[in-house]
Structures are given as C-alpha cells and as structure tokens.
mmCIF file of C-alpha atoms in Angstrom:
data_model
loop_
_atom_site.group_PDB
_atom_site.id
_atom_site.type_symbol
_atom_site.label_atom_id
_atom_site.label_comp_id
_atom_site.label_asym_id
_atom_site.label_seq_id
_atom_site.Cartn_x
_atom_site.Cartn_y
_atom_site.Cartn_z
ATOM 1 C CA UNK A 443 0.000 0.000 0.000
ATOM 2 C CA UNK A 444 1.388 3.336 -1.035
ATOM 3 C CA UNK A 445 0.837 6.427 0.981
ATOM 4 C CA UNK A 446 1.268 9.962 -0.196
ATOM 5 C CA UNK A 447 2.238 12.696 2.148
ATOM 6 C CA UNK A 448 2.301 16.242 0.907
ATOM 7 C CA UNK A 449 3.862 19.273 2.393
ATOM 8 C CA UNK A 450 1.443 22.134 2.835
ATOM 9 C CA UNK A 451 2.992 25.493 2.057
ATOM 10 C CA UNK A 452 1.352 28.661 3.210
ATOM 11 C CA UNK A 453 2.263 32.264 2.551
ATOM 12 C CA UNK A 454 4.461 33.995 5.072
ATOM 13 C CA UNK A 455 2.635 35.330 8.138
ATOM 14 C CA UNK A 456 2.226 39.111 7.640
ATOM 15 C CA UNK A 457 2.728 39.712 11.375
ATOM 16 C CA UNK A 458 6.083 37.915 11.559
ATOM 17 C CA UNK A 459 9.278 39.853 10.971
ATOM 18 C CA UNK A 460 11.349 38.670 8.027
ATOM 19 C CA UNK A 461 14.755 37.103 8.647
ATOM 20 C CA UNK A 462 16.429 40.538 8.619
ATOM 21 C CA UNK A 463 14.012 41.830 11.283
ATOM 22 C CA UNK A 464 12.136 44.020 8.829
ATOM 23 C CA UNK A 465 8.410 44.712 8.563
ATOM 24 C CA UNK A 466 6.093 46.543 6.202
ATOM 25 C CA UNK A 467 6.064 50.377 6.309
ATOM 26 C CA UNK A 468 4.386 51.671 9.473
ATOM 27 C CA UNK A 469 5.322 48.542 11.455
ATOM 28 C CA UNK A 470 8.367 47.644 13.546
ATOM 29 C CA UNK A 471 9.764 44.297 14.651
ATOM 30 C CA UNK A 472 9.239 43.473 18.331
ATOM 31 C CA UNK A 473 10.361 39.991 19.472
ATOM 32 C CA UNK A 474 9.793 38.515 16.007
ATOM 33 C CA UNK A 475 6.344 40.084 15.516
ATOM 34 C CA UNK A 476 5.505 43.144 13.414
ATOM 35 C CA UNK A 477 3.631 45.738 15.494
ATOM 36 C CA UNK A 478 2.368 49.243 14.750
ATOM 37 C CA UNK A 479 4.865 52.052 15.120
ATOM 38 C CA UNK A 480 3.669 54.725 17.532
ATOM 39 C CA UNK A 481 5.585 57.478 15.722
ATOM 40 C CA UNK A 482 3.585 57.021 12.485
ATOM 41 C CA UNK A 483 0.176 58.650 12.082
ATOM 42 C CA UNK A 484 -2.830 56.334 12.093
ATOM 43 C CA UNK A 485 -4.425 56.154 8.667
ATOM 44 C CA UNK A 486 -8.141 56.070 8.079
ATOM 45 C CA UNK A 487 -9.940 55.429 4.823
ATOM 46 C CA UNK A 488 -11.651 58.639 3.746
ATOM 47 C CA UNK A 489 -14.755 58.637 1.584
ATOM 48 C CA UNK A 490 -13.748 59.636 -1.904
ATOM 49 C CA UNK A 491 -15.506 60.898 -4.994
ATOM 50 C CA UNK A 492 -16.057 58.722 -8.068
ATOM 51 C CA UNK A 493 -12.857 58.036 -9.987
ATOM 52 C CA UNK A 494 -10.574 58.547 -6.987
ATOM 53 C CA UNK A 495 -8.330 55.950 -5.374
ATOM 54 C CA UNK A 496 -6.077 56.128 -2.343
ATOM 55 C CA UNK A 497 -2.484 55.125 -2.907
ATOM 56 C CA UNK A 498 -0.022 54.690 -0.081
ATOM 57 C CA UNK A 499 3.487 56.060 -0.359
ATOM 58 C CA UNK A 500 6.263 55.759 2.211
ATOM 59 C CA UNK A 501 7.645 58.988 3.669
ATOM 60 C CA UNK A 502 11.265 59.676 4.712
ATOM 61 C CA UNK A 503 10.645 58.138 8.179
ATOM 62 C CA UNK A 504 9.318 54.902 6.686
ATOM 63 C CA UNK A 505 5.703 55.697 7.575
ATOM 64 C CA UNK A 506 2.889 55.036 5.102
ATOM 65 C CA UNK A 507 1.254 58.234 3.849
ATOM 66 C CA UNK A 508 -2.000 58.317 1.885
ATOM 67 C CA UNK A 509 -2.221 60.019 -1.472
ATOM 68 C CA UNK A 510 -5.581 60.434 -3.191
ATOM 69 C CA UNK A 511 -5.413 60.287 -6.984
ATOM 70 C CA UNK A 512 -8.455 61.125 -9.101
ATOM 71 C CA UNK A 513 -8.632 60.295 -12.792
ATOM 72 C CA UNK A 514 -11.320 59.687 -15.379
ATOM 73 C CA UNK A 515 -9.417 56.516 -16.275
ATOM 74 C CA UNK A 516 -10.399 55.097 -12.872
ATOM 75 C CA UNK A 517 -14.023 55.229 -14.088
ATOM 76 C CA UNK A 518 -13.262 53.139 -17.182
ATOM 77 C CA UNK A 519 -15.146 49.862 -17.376
ATOM 78 C CA UNK A 520 -14.183 47.901 -20.453
ATOM 79 C CA UNK A 521 -14.976 50.182 -23.382
ATOM 80 C CA UNK A 522 -17.273 52.526 -21.407
ATOM 81 C CA UNK A 523 -16.890 55.011 -18.565
ATOM 82 C CA UNK A 524 -19.054 54.731 -15.458
ATOM 83 C CA UNK A 525 -21.149 57.729 -14.431
ATOM 84 C CA UNK A 526 -20.588 59.338 -10.997
ATOM 85 C CA UNK A 527 -22.104 57.115 -8.305
ATOM 86 C CA UNK A 528 -21.180 53.937 -10.186
ATOM 87 C CA UNK A 529 -18.092 51.753 -10.474
ATOM 88 C CA UNK A 530 -17.017 48.776 -12.533
ATOM 89 C CA UNK A 531 -18.052 45.321 -11.366
ATOM 90 C CA UNK A 532 -15.385 42.709 -10.574
ATOM 91 C CA UNK A 533 -15.491 41.356 -14.142
ATOM 92 C CA UNK A 534 -14.929 44.855 -15.593
ATOM 93 C CA UNK A 535 -17.989 44.486 -17.823
ATOM 94 C CA UNK A 536 -20.794 46.637 -16.375
ATOM 95 C CA UNK A 537 -21.175 49.668 -14.128
ATOM 96 C CA UNK A 538 -22.815 49.018 -10.754
ATOM 97 C CA UNK A 539 -23.597 51.336 -7.802
ATOM 98 C CA UNK A 540 -20.438 52.023 -5.782
ATOM 99 C CA UNK A 541 -19.757 49.433 -3.079
ATOM 100 C CA UNK A 542 -17.991 51.924 -0.789
ATOM 101 C CA UNK A 543 -21.123 54.079 -0.432
ATOM 102 C CA UNK A 544 -23.720 53.526 2.289
ATOM 103 C CA UNK A 545 -26.693 51.457 1.194
ATOM 104 C CA UNK A 546 -29.716 53.467 2.292
ATOM 105 C CA UNK A 547 -33.287 52.330 1.704
ATOM 106 C CA UNK A 548 -36.245 54.390 2.834
ATOM 107 C CA UNK A 549 -39.424 52.638 3.969
ATOM 108 C CA UNK A 550 -42.407 53.047 1.646
ATOM 109 C CA UNK A 551 -44.656 55.963 2.535
ATOM 110 C CA UNK A 552 -48.062 56.737 1.051
ATOM 111 C CA UNK A 553 -48.056 59.846 -1.125
ATOM 112 C CA UNK A 554 -44.256 59.948 -1.449
ATOM 113 C CA UNK A 555 -41.916 59.164 -4.306
ATOM 114 C CA UNK A 556 -38.218 58.423 -3.924
ATOM 115 C CA UNK A 557 -35.497 59.112 -6.470
ATOM 116 C CA UNK A 558 -31.753 58.639 -6.307
ATOM 117 C CA UNK A 559 -29.441 61.656 -6.224
ATOM 118 C CA UNK A 560 -25.691 62.131 -5.795
ATOM 119 C CA UNK A 561 -24.362 63.402 -2.471
ATOM 120 C CA UNK A 562 -21.134 65.382 -2.021
ATOM 121 C CA UNK A 563 -19.070 62.162 -2.324
ATOM 122 C CA UNK A 564 -20.776 61.002 -5.553
ATOM 123 C CA UNK A 565 -22.734 58.359 -3.648
ATOM 124 C CA UNK A 566 -26.296 57.580 -4.692
ATOM 125 C CA UNK A 567 -28.689 58.401 -1.854
ATOM 126 C CA UNK A 568 -32.493 58.378 -1.879
ATOM 127 C CA UNK A 569 -34.325 61.705 -1.855
ATOM 128 C CA UNK A 570 -37.983 61.631 -0.813
ATOM 129 C CA UNK A 571 -40.610 63.938 -2.295
ATOM 130 C CA UNK A 572 -43.995 63.839 -0.548
ATOM 131 C CA UNK A 573 -47.230 65.460 -1.645
ATOM 132 C CA UNK A 574 -48.823 67.588 1.044
ATOM 133 C CA UNK A 575 -52.175 66.188 2.251
ATOM 134 C CA UNK A 576 -53.555 69.766 2.399
ATOM 135 C CA UNK A 577 -53.596 72.233 -0.461
ATOM 136 C CA UNK A 578 -50.902 74.883 -0.208
ATOM 137 C CA UNK A 579 -53.466 77.640 0.308
ATOM 138 C CA UNK A 580 -55.380 75.967 3.129
ATOM 139 C CA UNK A 581 -58.337 77.951 4.460
ATOM 140 C CA UNK A 582 -57.315 79.882 7.545
ATOM 141 C CA UNK A 583 -59.537 79.984 10.575
ATOM 142 C CA UNK A 584 -61.894 83.003 10.591
ATOM 143 C CA UNK A 585 -61.715 85.221 13.681
ATOM 144 C CA UNK A 586 -63.638 88.297 14.798
ATOM 145 C CA UNK A 587 -63.216 90.594 17.805
ATOM 146 C CA UNK A 588 -66.037 92.337 19.701
ATOM 147 C CA UNK A 589 -66.031 94.729 22.637
ATOM 148 C CA UNK A 590 -67.348 93.541 26.020
ATOM 149 C CA UNK A 591 -68.582 95.886 28.719
ATOM 150 C CA UNK A 592 -66.074 96.897 31.445
ATOM 151 C CA UNK A 593 -63.114 97.241 28.990
ATOM 152 C CA UNK A 594 -63.085 93.500 28.189
ATOM 153 C CA UNK A 595 -62.768 91.844 24.810
ATOM 154 C CA UNK A 596 -63.694 88.490 23.295
ATOM 155 C CA UNK A 597 -62.507 86.655 20.197
ATOM 156 C CA UNK A 598 -65.169 84.500 18.572
ATOM 157 C CA UNK A 599 -63.788 81.676 16.452
ATOM 158 C CA UNK A 600 -65.754 80.194 13.555
ATOM 159 C CA UNK A 601 -66.085 76.828 15.335
ATOM 160 C CA UNK A 602 -68.119 78.311 18.190
ATOM 161 C CA UNK A 603 -65.523 78.668 20.951
ATOM 162 C CA UNK A 604 -64.472 82.043 22.239
ATOM 163 C CA UNK A 605 -61.759 83.537 24.367
ATOM 164 C CA UNK A 606 -62.286 86.605 26.530
ATOM 165 C CA UNK A 607 -59.917 88.810 28.501
ATOM 166 C CA UNK A 608 -59.775 92.091 30.399
ATOM 167 C CA UNK A 609 -57.676 95.147 29.689
#
C-alpha cells in the first residue's frame, strides 16, 4: 500500500518579521512580531468621490502616507466610462452602484416618491418627495373681535368657541 504525504505550504505570516528583522512600512519588529509604530500617524480610509483611489506612499521616516489620486481613467469599465455614483463590477464588464457608499433604503410611505441623487461624495442616496395632504393655500380659521362691557374683549372663532380677557 502506497501512501502519499504532501507538504502544505502557506504564505508567510504578515505579522512575523522577516529574517532581517524588517516589517512593512508603518510597522516595527518586536520579538519577532511586526507591530504598529507609535511614531507614524494612524491612517483612516476617507470617503472619496467617483474616480478617486487612495495610494499609499512611504515617507522619509518609513511611515505610510496616503495620497488620493483622481482620474477619469479610474471610471473606465471595459470600453465605457461609469457615471458618478457607479463603479465597474469585478469582471470589468458593467457599471454598478459604488460598493464603498452607504446602502440606504427608505421605507415606503403613502403619497411619497423616492429618487436617487448624488451626495457630495458622488454616492447615490435616496431623496424623498412627498405630496402635502392639504392644499398649499389651506383655508385659515376666521376670527372676529367684539367689545365687552367693562373694557373686556372676546374673540369668537368660527367653530363656536371664544376667548375673553380684560384690559
């Protein structure tokens, strides 16, 4: 009976220092493990407009520094260009809504219509337009004022209630 034993090879652990004690930019070697350097600024991923990508360059101290590059070529999807708010799918064949934008869905509401609009980051967000249940020039309540004896006054409202006061 023959047995076959294979050796499983895995990629190098990204948190282990290489044999020279070096790590990726922004990390330092500490007892064989790559840890964050405290002298490098912490990077966060900003929201970007359509066609922009963030590239990381290494500064003179060896810290990663973000650089945002915007180009119409970043909107290219095969032979077409995606409109703002859209990006190329993984197969580079069709434009789809951007995956880095928040996915907001408004609940249905009677008398309202929703349409998609671009926000300041070129993300598609819903904008709701509702029809008012009352006409714009709604009838205002009729009021009249009459004098009461002893320097008093009353306001008679058209629905039968009144309010009186004294001067």
